[in-house]
N, CA and C atoms as an extended XYZ file, in Angstrom:
525
Properties=species:S:1:pos:R:3:atomname:S:1:resname:S:1:resid:I:1 pbc="F F F"
N        19.066       -0.476       18.967 N   UNK     1
C        18.242        0.316       18.040 CA  UNK     1
C        16.993       -0.623       17.395 C   UNK     1
N        15.631        0.480       17.502 N   UNK     2
C        14.752       -0.209       17.161 CA  UNK     2
C        14.676       -0.625       15.645 C   UNK     2
N        13.850       -1.989       15.305 N   UNK     3
C        13.593       -1.984       14.136 CA  UNK     3
C        12.528       -1.605       13.444 C   UNK     3
N        12.740       -1.301       12.103 N   UNK     4
C        11.730       -0.622       11.326 CA  UNK     4
C        10.844       -1.969       11.036 C   UNK     4
N         9.122       -1.547       11.301 N   UNK     5
C         8.440       -2.578       11.091 CA  UNK     5
C         8.379       -3.094        9.616 C   UNK     5
N         7.844       -4.423        9.204 N   UNK     6
C         8.398       -4.728        7.799 CA  UNK     6
C         7.115       -4.127        6.979 C   UNK     6
N         7.853       -3.945        5.769 N   UNK     7
C         6.816       -3.542        4.830 CA  UNK     7
C         5.607       -4.240        4.585 C   UNK     7
N         4.378       -3.990        4.579 N   UNK     8
C         3.238       -4.815        4.325 CA  UNK     8
C         3.322       -5.157        2.766 C   UNK     8
N         2.635       -6.694        2.536 N   UNK     9
C         2.790       -7.061        1.311 CA  UNK     9
C         1.899       -6.295        0.492 C   UNK     9
N         2.256       -5.822       -1.157 N   UNK    10
C         1.692       -5.267       -1.723 CA  UNK    10
C         0.112       -5.698       -1.755 C   UNK    10
N         0.047       -7.253       -2.059 N   UNK    11
C        -1.341       -7.432       -2.182 CA  UNK    11
C        -2.094       -7.370       -0.948 C   UNK    11
N        -1.497       -7.284        0.464 N   UNK    12
C        -2.261       -7.196        1.554 CA  UNK    12
C        -2.523       -5.736        1.721 C   UNK    12
N        -1.947       -4.471        1.017 N   UNK    13
C        -2.182       -3.252        0.968 CA  UNK    13
C        -3.476       -3.076        0.184 C   UNK    13
N        -3.552       -3.566       -1.259 N   UNK    14
C        -4.332       -3.636       -2.023 CA  UNK    14
C        -5.658       -4.178       -1.571 C   UNK    14
N        -5.653       -5.237       -1.042 N   UNK    15
C        -6.811       -6.145       -0.356 CA  UNK    15
C        -7.326       -5.230        0.675 C   UNK    15
N        -6.563       -4.096        1.461 N   UNK    16
C        -7.130       -3.308        2.712 CA  UNK    16
C        -7.723       -2.144        2.018 C   UNK    16
N        -7.658       -1.648        0.763 N   UNK    17
C        -7.990       -0.558        0.023 CA  UNK    17
C        -9.635       -0.417        0.289 C   UNK    17
N       -10.493        0.355        0.706 N   UNK    18
C       -11.697        0.642        0.625 CA  UNK    18
C       -12.288        1.690       -0.296 C   UNK    18
N       -11.630        2.483       -0.560 N   UNK    19
C       -11.942        3.676       -1.536 CA  UNK    19
C       -11.078        3.846       -2.797 C   UNK    19
N        -9.739        3.959       -2.506 N   UNK    20
C        -9.082        4.008       -3.619 CA  UNK    20
C        -7.642        3.201       -3.541 C   UNK    20
N        -7.153        3.090       -4.536 N   UNK    21
C        -5.483        2.878       -4.570 CA  UNK    21
C        -4.980        3.716       -5.886 C   UNK    21
N        -3.909        4.668       -5.347 N   UNK    22
C        -3.486        5.499       -6.460 CA  UNK    22
C        -1.633        5.286       -6.652 C   UNK    22
N        -1.551        5.063       -7.720 N   UNK    23
C        -0.209        4.783       -8.265 CA  UNK    23
C         0.233        5.822       -9.044 C   UNK    23
N         1.488        6.512       -8.743 N   UNK    24
C         2.270        7.613       -9.408 CA  UNK    24
C         3.435        7.268      -10.006 C   UNK    24
N         3.752        7.159      -11.245 N   UNK    25
C         5.134        6.765      -11.660 CA  UNK    25
C         5.640        7.985      -12.167 C   UNK    25
N         6.979        7.919      -11.892 N   UNK    26
C         7.800        9.145      -12.141 CA  UNK    26
C         8.875        8.797      -13.011 C   UNK    26
N         9.408        7.520      -13.320 N   UNK    27
C        10.495        7.146      -14.312 CA  UNK    27
C        10.198        7.106      -15.345 C   UNK    27
N        11.100        7.555      -16.289 N   UNK    28
C        11.141        7.040      -17.933 CA  UNK    28
C        11.324        5.552      -18.388 C   UNK    28
N        12.373        5.075      -17.318 N   UNK    29
C        13.162        3.636      -17.732 CA  UNK    29
C        13.036        2.798      -16.382 C   UNK    29
N        12.748        1.595      -16.138 N   UNK    30
C        12.811        0.612      -15.426 CA  UNK    30
C        13.292       -0.423      -15.842 C   UNK    30
N        14.581       -1.036      -14.838 N   UNK    31
C        15.057       -2.242      -15.177 CA  UNK    31
C        14.115       -3.379      -15.104 C   UNK    31
N        13.734       -3.691      -16.075 N   UNK    32
C        12.698       -4.864      -16.172 CA  UNK    32
C        12.997       -6.255      -15.610 C   UNK    32
N        13.939       -6.414      -15.255 N   UNK    33
C        14.121       -7.721      -14.563 CA  UNK    33
C        13.180       -8.892      -15.372 C   UNK    33
N        12.376       -9.478      -14.335 N   UNK    34
C        11.825      -10.512      -15.007 CA  UNK    34
C        10.731      -10.313      -16.206 C   UNK    34
N        10.438       -8.956      -16.471 N   UNK    35
C        10.086       -8.543      -17.739 CA  UNK    35
C        10.743       -8.521      -18.857 C   UNK    35
N        12.071       -8.919      -18.761 N   UNK    36
C        12.912       -8.601      -19.730 CA  UNK    36
C        12.764       -9.278      -21.010 C   UNK    36
N        12.157      -10.494      -21.093 N   UNK    37
C        12.032      -11.478      -22.005 CA  UNK    37
C        10.685      -10.713      -22.681 C   UNK    37
N         9.644      -10.279      -22.373 N   UNK    38
C         8.413       -9.989      -22.870 CA  UNK    38
C         9.152       -8.397      -23.642 C   UNK    38
N         9.623       -7.801      -22.830 N   UNK    39
C         9.837       -6.401      -23.022 CA  UNK    39
C        10.806       -6.355      -24.568 C   UNK    39
N        11.924       -7.495      -24.716 N   UNK    40
C        12.756       -7.878      -25.770 CA  UNK    40
C        11.635       -8.196      -26.890 C   UNK    40
N        10.765       -9.172      -26.642 N   UNK    41
C         9.880       -9.373      -27.839 CA  UNK    41
C         9.059       -8.160      -28.084 C   UNK    41
N         8.529       -7.419      -27.233 N   UNK    42
C         8.090       -6.166      -27.676 CA  UNK    42
C         8.835       -5.196      -28.805 C   UNK    42
N        10.282       -5.200      -28.259 N   UNK    43
C        11.019       -4.224      -28.991 CA  UNK    43
C        11.244       -4.895      -30.465 C   UNK    43
N        11.243       -6.291      -30.627 N   UNK    44
C        11.527       -6.949      -31.869 CA  UNK    44
C        10.225       -6.938      -32.631 C   UNK    44
N         9.180       -7.190      -32.331 N   UNK    45
C         7.810       -7.294      -33.029 CA  UNK    45
C         6.644       -6.574      -32.514 C   UNK    45
N         6.908       -5.757      -31.475 N   UNK    46
C         5.714       -5.064      -30.848 CA  UNK    46
C         4.524       -5.759      -30.400 C   UNK    46
N         4.689       -6.996      -30.204 N   UNK    47
C         3.483       -7.622      -29.693 CA  UNK    47
C         3.837       -7.695      -28.057 C   UNK    47
N         2.496       -7.871      -27.365 N   UNK    48
C         2.382       -7.596      -25.847 CA  UNK    48
C         1.759       -8.844      -25.356 C   UNK    48
N         1.873       -9.221      -24.284 N   UNK    49
C         1.519      -10.162      -23.549 CA  UNK    49
C         0.110      -10.560      -23.426 C   UNK    49
N        -0.508      -11.596      -23.577 N   UNK    50
C        -2.002      -11.759      -23.527 CA  UNK    50
C        -2.460      -11.903      -22.077 C   UNK    50
N        -3.504      -11.086      -21.768 N   UNK    51
C        -4.080      -11.127      -20.377 CA  UNK    51
C        -3.900      -12.301      -19.366 C   UNK    51
N        -3.926      -13.475      -20.068 N   UNK    52
C        -3.935      -14.689      -19.328 CA  UNK    52
C        -2.393      -15.118      -19.090 C   UNK    52
N        -1.566      -14.534      -19.663 N   UNK    53
C        -0.122      -14.877      -19.739 CA  UNK    53
C         0.717      -15.110      -18.522 C   UNK    53
N         1.890      -15.424      -18.379 N   UNK    54
C         2.409      -15.542      -17.102 CA  UNK    54
C         2.822      -14.237      -16.465 C   UNK    54
N         3.280      -13.319      -17.694 N   UNK    55
C         3.546      -11.987      -17.364 CA  UNK    55
C         2.670      -11.361      -16.563 C   UNK    55
N         1.273      -11.388      -16.820 N   UNK    56
C         0.469      -10.555      -15.875 CA  UNK    56
C         0.175      -11.294      -14.379 C   UNK    56
N         0.564      -12.568      -14.321 N   UNK    57
C         0.718      -13.355      -12.844 CA  UNK    57
C        -0.406      -13.088      -12.169 C   UNK    57
N        -0.346      -12.626      -11.094 N   UNK    58
C        -1.788      -12.262      -10.231 CA  UNK    58
C        -2.247      -10.850      -10.226 C   UNK    58
N        -1.141      -10.083      -11.058 N   UNK    59
C        -1.750       -8.430      -11.074 CA  UNK    59
C        -3.234       -8.166      -11.560 C   UNK    59
N        -3.336       -8.628      -12.762 N   UNK    60
C        -5.014       -8.621      -13.612 CA  UNK    60
C        -6.096       -9.007      -12.776 C   UNK    60
N        -5.878      -10.375      -11.935 N   UNK    61
C        -6.695      -10.794      -11.086 CA  UNK    61
C        -7.119       -9.755       -9.651 C   UNK    61
N        -5.713       -9.596       -9.299 N   UNK    62
C        -5.957       -8.821       -7.991 CA  UNK    62
C        -6.492       -7.652       -8.459 C   UNK    62
N        -6.431       -6.429       -9.418 N   UNK    63
C        -6.721       -5.580       -9.753 CA  UNK    63
C        -8.642       -5.737       -9.775 C   UNK    63
N        -8.654       -6.707      -10.580 N   UNK    64
C       -10.236       -6.869      -10.888 CA  UNK    64
C       -10.939       -7.232       -9.566 C   UNK    64
N       -10.288       -7.898       -8.653 N   UNK    65
C       -11.251       -8.300       -7.371 CA  UNK    65
C       -11.460       -6.787       -6.546 C   UNK    65
N       -10.067       -6.142       -6.549 N   UNK    66
C       -10.183       -4.905       -6.113 CA  UNK    66
C       -11.169       -4.085       -6.586 C   UNK    66
N       -11.335       -3.833       -7.780 N   UNK    67
C       -12.674       -2.996       -8.484 CA  UNK    67
C       -13.823       -3.628       -8.127 C   UNK    67
N       -13.777       -4.798       -8.066 N   UNK    68
C       -15.352       -5.533       -8.066 CA  UNK    68
C       -15.846       -5.076       -6.431 C   UNK    68
N       -14.716       -4.649       -5.692 N   UNK    69
C       -15.290       -4.330       -4.127 CA  UNK    69
C       -15.344       -2.735       -4.289 C   UNK    69
N       -15.630       -2.351       -5.192 N   UNK    70
C       -15.836       -0.671       -5.378 CA  UNK    70
C       -14.756        0.387       -5.209 C   UNK    70
N       -13.693       -0.559       -5.332 N   UNK    71
C       -12.337        0.354       -5.114 CA  UNK    71
C       -11.823        0.998       -6.317 C   UNK    71
N       -11.558        2.399       -6.387 N   UNK    72
C       -10.877        2.760       -7.654 CA  UNK    72
C        -9.389        2.452       -7.755 C   UNK    72
N        -8.720        2.192       -8.822 N   UNK    73
C        -7.518        2.195       -9.042 CA  UNK    73
C        -7.178        2.858       -9.741 C   UNK    73
N        -6.278        3.676       -9.671 N   UNK    74
C        -5.626        5.007      -10.709 CA  UNK    74
C        -4.550        4.730      -10.695 C   UNK    74
N        -3.868        5.027      -11.862 N   UNK    75
C        -2.580        5.156      -12.111 CA  UNK    75
C        -2.229        6.242      -13.054 C   UNK    75
N        -1.273        7.148      -12.619 N   UNK    76
C        -0.850        8.152      -13.288 CA  UNK    76
C         0.734        8.190      -13.664 C   UNK    76
N         1.077        8.210      -14.938 N   UNK    77
C         2.605        8.120      -15.113 CA  UNK    77
C         2.949        9.586      -15.792 C   UNK    77
N         3.920       10.159      -15.170 N   UNK    78
C         4.636       11.415      -15.749 CA  UNK    78
C         5.751       10.996      -16.493 C   UNK    78
N         5.968       11.393      -17.861 N   UNK    79
C         7.047       11.120      -18.925 CA  UNK    79
C         7.459       11.979      -19.486 C   UNK    79
N         8.787       11.802      -19.961 N   UNK    80
C         9.234       12.775      -21.033 CA  UNK    80
C         9.289       12.382      -22.245 C   UNK    80
N         9.258       13.377      -23.029 N   UNK    81
C         8.681       13.119      -24.486 CA  UNK    81
C         9.933       13.614      -25.613 C   UNK    81
N        10.188       12.994      -26.465 N   UNK    82
C         9.621       11.865      -26.648 CA  UNK    82
C        10.065       10.810      -25.638 C   UNK    82
N         9.192        9.760      -25.734 N   UNK    83
C         9.128        8.765      -24.955 CA  UNK    83
C        10.448        7.771      -25.040 C   UNK    83
N        10.612        6.807      -24.054 N   UNK    84
C        11.746        5.826      -23.971 CA  UNK    84
C        10.839        4.744      -24.466 C   UNK    84
N        11.898        3.807      -24.844 N   UNK    85
C        11.355        2.311      -25.411 CA  UNK    85
C        10.642        1.871      -24.149 C   UNK    85
N        10.682        1.959      -23.054 N   UNK    86
C        10.290        1.319      -21.869 CA  UNK    86
C         8.835        1.950      -21.681 C   UNK    86
N         8.759        2.998      -21.824 N   UNK    87
C         7.536        3.847      -21.669 CA  UNK    87
C         6.540        3.527      -23.086 C   UNK    87
N         7.195        3.543      -24.423 N   UNK    88
C         6.677        3.005      -25.259 CA  UNK    88
C         5.764        1.559      -25.194 C   UNK    88
N         6.508        0.681      -24.280 N   UNK    89
C         6.180       -0.773      -23.678 CA  UNK    89
C         4.969       -0.646      -22.747 C   UNK    89
N         4.860        0.279      -22.002 N   UNK    90
C         4.026        0.526      -20.941 CA  UNK    90
C         2.658        0.942      -21.428 C   UNK    90
N         3.042        1.751      -22.351 N   UNK    91
C         1.698        2.148      -22.899 CA  UNK    91
C         1.224        1.290      -23.976 C   UNK    91
N         1.862        0.426      -24.553 N   UNK    92
C         1.122       -0.661      -25.212 CA  UNK    92
C         0.465       -1.632      -24.402 C   UNK    92
N         1.005       -2.013      -23.353 N   UNK    93
C         0.105       -2.894      -22.596 CA  UNK    93
C        -0.657       -2.515      -21.491 C   UNK    93
N        -1.000       -1.110      -21.589 N   UNK    94
C        -1.756       -0.336      -20.621 CA  UNK    94
C        -3.486       -1.012      -21.079 C   UNK    94
N        -3.631       -1.597      -22.116 N   UNK    95
C        -4.936       -1.703      -22.353 CA  UNK    95
C        -5.236       -2.817      -21.512 C   UNK    95
N        -4.430       -3.912      -21.139 N   UNK    96
C        -4.924       -4.795      -20.075 CA  UNK    96
C        -5.033       -4.199      -18.852 C   UNK    96
N        -4.514       -3.263      -18.150 N   UNK    97
C        -4.687       -2.493      -16.933 CA  UNK    97
C        -6.026       -2.261      -16.889 C   UNK    97
N        -6.537       -1.698      -18.366 N   UNK    98
C        -7.839       -0.845      -18.556 CA  UNK    98
C        -9.084       -1.792      -18.159 C   UNK    98
N        -8.697       -3.031      -18.548 N   UNK    99
C        -9.851       -4.108      -19.261 CA  UNK    99
C        -9.843       -4.890      -17.676 C   UNK    99
N        -8.778       -4.596      -16.751 N   UNK   100
C        -8.893       -5.394      -15.438 CA  UNK   100
C        -9.665       -4.257      -14.493 C   UNK   100
N        -9.825       -3.050      -15.162 N   UNK   101
C       -10.556       -2.092      -14.311 CA  UNK   101
C        -9.847       -0.578      -13.725 C   UNK   101
N        -8.293       -1.042      -13.986 N   UNK   102
C        -7.682        0.285      -13.800 CA  UNK   102
C        -8.277        1.653      -14.645 C   UNK   102
N        -8.140        2.793      -13.752 N   UNK   103
C        -7.767        4.021      -14.896 CA  UNK   103
C        -6.439        4.552      -14.989 C   UNK   103
N        -6.180        4.853      -16.401 N   UNK   104
C        -4.749        5.406      -16.494 CA  UNK   104
C        -4.775        6.553      -17.190 C   UNK   104
N        -3.855        7.873      -16.505 N   UNK   105
C        -3.730        8.684      -17.512 CA  UNK   105
C        -2.004        8.889      -17.521 C   UNK   105
N        -1.967        9.754      -18.331 N   UNK   106
C        -0.287       10.244      -18.665 CA  UNK   106
C        -0.254       11.697      -18.743 C   UNK   106
N         1.108       12.191      -18.058 N   UNK   107
C         1.231       13.813      -18.161 CA  UNK   107
C         2.575       13.708      -18.858 C   UNK   107
N         2.710       14.548      -19.765 N   UNK   108
C         3.997       15.012      -20.319 CA  UNK   108
C         4.573       15.686      -19.299 C   UNK   108
N         6.230       15.331      -18.910 N   UNK   109
C         6.997       15.896      -17.896 CA  UNK   109
C         7.030       17.365      -18.075 C   UNK   109
N         6.823       17.883      -19.327 N   UNK   110
C         7.165       19.454      -19.465 CA  UNK   110
C         6.077       20.119      -18.587 C   UNK   110
N         4.758       19.392      -18.481 N   UNK   111
C         3.824       19.897      -17.904 CA  UNK   111
C         3.503       19.936      -16.320 C   UNK   111
N         4.604       19.225      -15.567 N   UNK   112
C         4.562       18.877      -14.578 CA  UNK   112
C         5.738       19.762      -13.707 C   UNK   112
N         6.299       20.893      -14.465 N   UNK   113
C         7.456       21.592      -13.834 CA  UNK   113
C         7.268       22.471      -12.704 C   UNK   113
N         5.945       22.911      -12.468 N   UNK   114
C         5.590       23.294      -11.108 CA  UNK   114
C         4.653       22.538      -10.616 C   UNK   114
N         4.941       21.417      -10.555 N   UNK   115
C         4.154       20.537       -9.481 CA  UNK   115
C         5.175       20.204       -8.372 C   UNK   115
N         4.498       19.903       -7.099 N   UNK   116
C         5.490       19.252       -6.187 CA  UNK   116
C         5.038       18.047       -6.004 C   UNK   116
N         6.327       17.244       -6.495 N   UNK   117
C         6.150       15.871       -6.758 CA  UNK   117
C         7.108       15.142       -5.682 C   UNK   117
N         6.647       13.853       -4.906 N   UNK   118
C         7.785       12.914       -4.122 CA  UNK   118
C         9.083       12.527       -4.913 C   UNK   118
N        10.060       12.153       -4.502 N   UNK   119
C        11.370       11.723       -5.091 CA  UNK   119
C        11.106       10.215       -5.560 C   UNK   119
N         9.999        9.600       -5.336 N   UNK   120
C         9.987        7.989       -5.585 CA  UNK   120
C         8.556        7.809       -6.038 C   UNK   120
N         8.494        6.883       -6.915 N   UNK   121
C         7.393        6.271       -7.316 CA  UNK   121
C         6.448        5.874       -6.112 C   UNK   121
N         5.202        5.889       -6.220 N   UNK   122
C         4.204        5.370       -4.911 CA  UNK   122
C         2.764        4.799       -5.097 C   UNK   122
N         2.159        4.126       -4.228 N   UNK   123
C         1.011        3.689       -4.197 CA  UNK   123
C         0.766        4.378       -3.104 C   UNK   123
N        -0.634        4.974       -2.851 N   UNK   124
C        -1.310        5.484       -1.793 CA  UNK   124
C        -2.371        4.773       -1.652 C   UNK   124
N        -2.718        4.314       -0.517 N   UNK   125
C        -4.189        3.438       -0.281 CA  UNK   125
C        -4.907        4.248        0.831 C   UNK   125
N        -6.132        4.593        0.368 N   UNK   126
C        -7.008        5.388        1.067 CA  UNK   126
C        -6.566        6.596        1.854 C   UNK   126
N        -5.760        7.234        1.231 N   UNK   127
C        -4.977        8.391        2.010 CA  UNK   127
C        -4.910        8.143        3.767 C   UNK   127
N        -4.220        7.236        3.600 N   UNK   128
C        -3.754        6.481        4.908 CA  UNK   128
C        -2.377        5.782        5.184 C   UNK   128
N        -1.924        5.195        3.869 N   UNK   129
C        -0.621        4.740        4.056 CA  UNK   129
C        -0.073        4.885        2.644 C   UNK   129
N         1.294        5.018        2.652 N   UNK   130
C         1.900        5.276        1.385 CA  UNK   130
C         3.133        4.089        1.179 C   UNK   130
N         3.146        3.508        0.015 N   UNK   131
C         4.247        2.162       -0.265 CA  UNK   131
C         4.871        3.060       -1.393 C   UNK   131
N         6.145        3.517       -0.941 N   UNK   132
C         7.267        3.966       -1.935 CA  UNK   132
C         7.981        2.925       -2.532 C   UNK   132
N         7.803        2.897       -3.996 N   UNK   133
C         8.492        2.020       -4.607 CA  UNK   133
C         9.888        2.632       -5.145 C   UNK   133
N        11.040        2.051       -4.381 N   UNK   134
C        12.222        2.832       -4.555 CA  UNK   134
C        13.050        2.032       -5.605 C   UNK   134
N        13.993        2.659       -6.506 N   UNK   135
C        14.848        2.154       -7.485 CA  UNK   135
C        15.947        2.684       -7.666 C   UNK   135
N        17.013        1.890       -7.639 N   UNK   136
C        18.571        2.519       -7.872 CA  UNK   136
C        18.684        3.189       -8.958 C   UNK   136
N        19.791        3.616       -9.194 N   UNK   137
C        20.132        4.739      -10.327 CA  UNK   137
C        19.920        3.976      -11.706 C   UNK   137
N        20.145        2.687      -12.097 N   UNK   138
C        19.940        1.931      -12.960 CA  UNK   138
C        18.649        1.266      -13.120 C   UNK   138
N        17.774        1.692      -12.342 N   UNK   139
C        16.541        1.278      -12.427 CA  UNK   139
C        15.900       -0.205      -11.769 C   UNK   139
N        16.867       -0.598      -11.019 N   UNK   140
C        16.662       -1.877      -10.437 CA  UNK   140
C        15.613       -1.589       -9.236 C   UNK   140
N        14.898       -2.657       -8.834 N   UNK   141
C        13.739       -2.181       -8.047 CA  UNK   141
C        14.547       -2.725       -6.525 C   UNK   141
N        14.585       -1.509       -5.241 N   UNK   142
C        15.145       -1.788       -4.257 CA  UNK   142
C        14.025       -2.264       -3.349 C   UNK   142
N        14.258       -2.680       -2.015 N   UNK   143
C        13.354       -2.581       -1.026 CA  UNK   143
C        12.220       -1.583       -0.738 C   UNK   143
N        10.987       -1.954       -1.071 N   UNK   144
C        10.040       -0.745       -0.894 CA  UNK   144
C         9.884       -0.370        0.453 C   UNK   144
N         9.486        0.984        0.953 N   UNK   145
C         9.357        1.715        2.221 CA  UNK   145
C         7.571        2.145        2.291 C   UNK   145
N         7.475        2.032        3.485 N   UNK   146
C         5.843        2.698        3.697 CA  UNK   146
C         6.010        3.533        4.832 C   UNK   146
N         4.995        4.457        4.934 N   UNK   147
C         4.647        5.303        5.981 CA  UNK   147
C         3.317        5.649        5.958 C   UNK   147
N         2.781        5.938        7.360 N   UNK   148
C         1.622        6.450        7.640 CA  UNK   148
C         1.581        7.779        8.033 C   UNK   148
N         2.863        8.380        8.017 N   UNK   149
C         3.246        9.841        8.547 CA  UNK   149
C         2.305       10.647        7.754 C   UNK   149
N         1.442       11.542        8.470 N   UNK   150
C         0.604       12.410        7.662 CA  UNK   150
C         0.709       13.321        6.669 C   UNK   150
N         2.242       13.963        7.115 N   UNK   151
C         2.884       14.658        5.963 CA  UNK   151
C         3.221       14.360        4.678 C   UNK   151
N         3.617       12.780        4.786 N   UNK   152
C         3.806       12.130        3.638 CA  UNK   152
C         2.701       11.676        2.883 C   UNK   152
N         1.550       11.220        3.666 N   UNK   153
C         0.358       10.982        3.106 CA  UNK   153
C        -0.276       12.229        2.458 C   UNK   153
N        -0.301       13.518        2.952 N   UNK   154
C        -0.868       14.509        2.319 CA  UNK   154
C         0.238       15.233        1.143 C   UNK   154
N         1.408       15.037        1.234 N   UNK   155
C         2.255       15.061        0.295 CA  UNK   155
C         1.921       14.300       -1.185 C   UNK   155
N         1.922       12.997       -0.997 N   UNK   156
C         1.477       11.917       -2.013 CA  UNK   156
C        -0.153       12.303       -2.437 C   UNK   156
N        -0.938       12.462       -1.612 N   UNK   157
C        -2.576       12.915       -2.033 CA  UNK   157
C        -2.329       13.885       -2.940 C   UNK   157
N        -1.859       15.187       -2.433 N   UNK   158
C        -1.821       16.342       -3.125 CA  UNK   158
C        -1.092       16.200       -4.749 C   UNK   158
N         0.104       15.268       -4.478 N   UNK   159
C         0.775       15.145       -5.667 CA  UNK   159
C         0.384       14.475       -6.803 C   UNK   159
N        -0.364       13.446       -6.354 N   UNK   160
C        -1.098       12.674       -7.232 CA  UNK   160
C        -2.353       13.147       -7.638 C   UNK   160
N        -3.019       14.143       -6.901 N   UNK   161
C        -4.178       14.692       -7.577 CA  UNK   161
C        -4.005       15.882       -8.537 C   UNK   161
N        -2.782       16.522       -8.304 N   UNK   162
C        -2.308       17.739       -9.414 CA  UNK   162
C        -1.678       16.917      -10.692 C   UNK   162
N        -1.219       15.777      -10.714 N   UNK   163
C        -0.810       14.985      -11.804 CA  UNK   163
C        -1.987       14.663      -12.461 C   UNK   163
N        -3.162       14.045      -11.699 N   UNK   164
C        -4.214       13.439      -12.339 CA  UNK   164
C        -5.122       14.575      -13.111 C   UNK   164
N        -5.106       15.591      -12.306 N   UNK   165
C        -6.080       16.962      -12.893 CA  UNK   165
C        -5.483       17.433      -14.230 C   UNK   165
N        -3.890       17.083      -14.524 N   UNK   166
C        -3.327       17.752      -15.698 CA  UNK   166
C        -3.101       16.659      -16.860 C   UNK   166
N        -3.385       15.359      -16.426 N   UNK   167
C        -3.012       14.120      -17.332 CA  UNK   167
C        -3.859       13.821      -18.182 C   UNK   167
N        -3.652       13.379      -19.376 N   UNK   168
C        -4.602       12.910      -20.504 CA  UNK   168
C        -4.920       11.458      -20.371 C   UNK   168
N        -6.309       11.211      -20.491 N   UNK   169
C        -6.545        9.780      -20.474 CA  UNK   169
C        -5.776        8.734      -21.176 C   UNK   169
N        -5.534        7.488      -21.019 N   UNK   170
C        -5.061        6.877      -21.695 CA  UNK   170
C        -5.455        6.680      -23.101 C   UNK   170
N        -6.749        6.429      -23.324 N   UNK   171
C        -7.453        6.495      -24.626 CA  UNK   171
C        -6.844        7.611      -25.725 C   UNK   171
N        -6.809        8.779      -24.919 N   UNK   172
C        -6.233       10.083      -25.735 CA  UNK   172
C        -4.762       10.502      -25.722 C   UNK   172
N        -4.153        9.773      -25.163 N   UNK   173
C        -2.508        9.945      -25.015 CA  UNK   173
C        -1.984        9.301      -26.165 C   UNK   173
N        -1.257        9.864      -27.223 N   UNK   174
C        -0.718        9.121      -28.045 CA  UNK   174
C         1.070        9.515      -28.091 C   UNK   174
N         1.692        8.462      -28.280 N   UNK   175
C         3.080        8.525      -28.558 CA  UNK   175
C         3.585        8.584      -29.583 C   UNK   175
């Protein structure tokens, strides 16, 4: 039985981007795992991690160097309203994503009812490869999957653009 090729590292995928890296998030809650302590602190007192904290690890520098190469890094989130505590946390920390160069928009789920969306969160790199972030029912991250299948790439490209066009820029989205 042929083995599936290994999923490329996320850093490798982002480093390979030349035009854009598009991220669509569809869940209202994620099991925060290594983010548990920061998330619990946020729930307690509303504080968010500093840009240079361990929480952000290599993420902010990775985005900064990607954007510095002229690559647009766009993130769209489809969220139920009223939002969950997890989405409140994501909203609160998004300013760091913006400072690193990401563009972020939010789409209330009620406005997404007529959109064709894939079953999993994903990253689409230059309309050539999709990395699906797969989660268990309780929100635990499972092994990601990737594909270069043209029909999957097309679905994800169209889904992202349809969400992006309807979504509200982060600066204007109130929870």
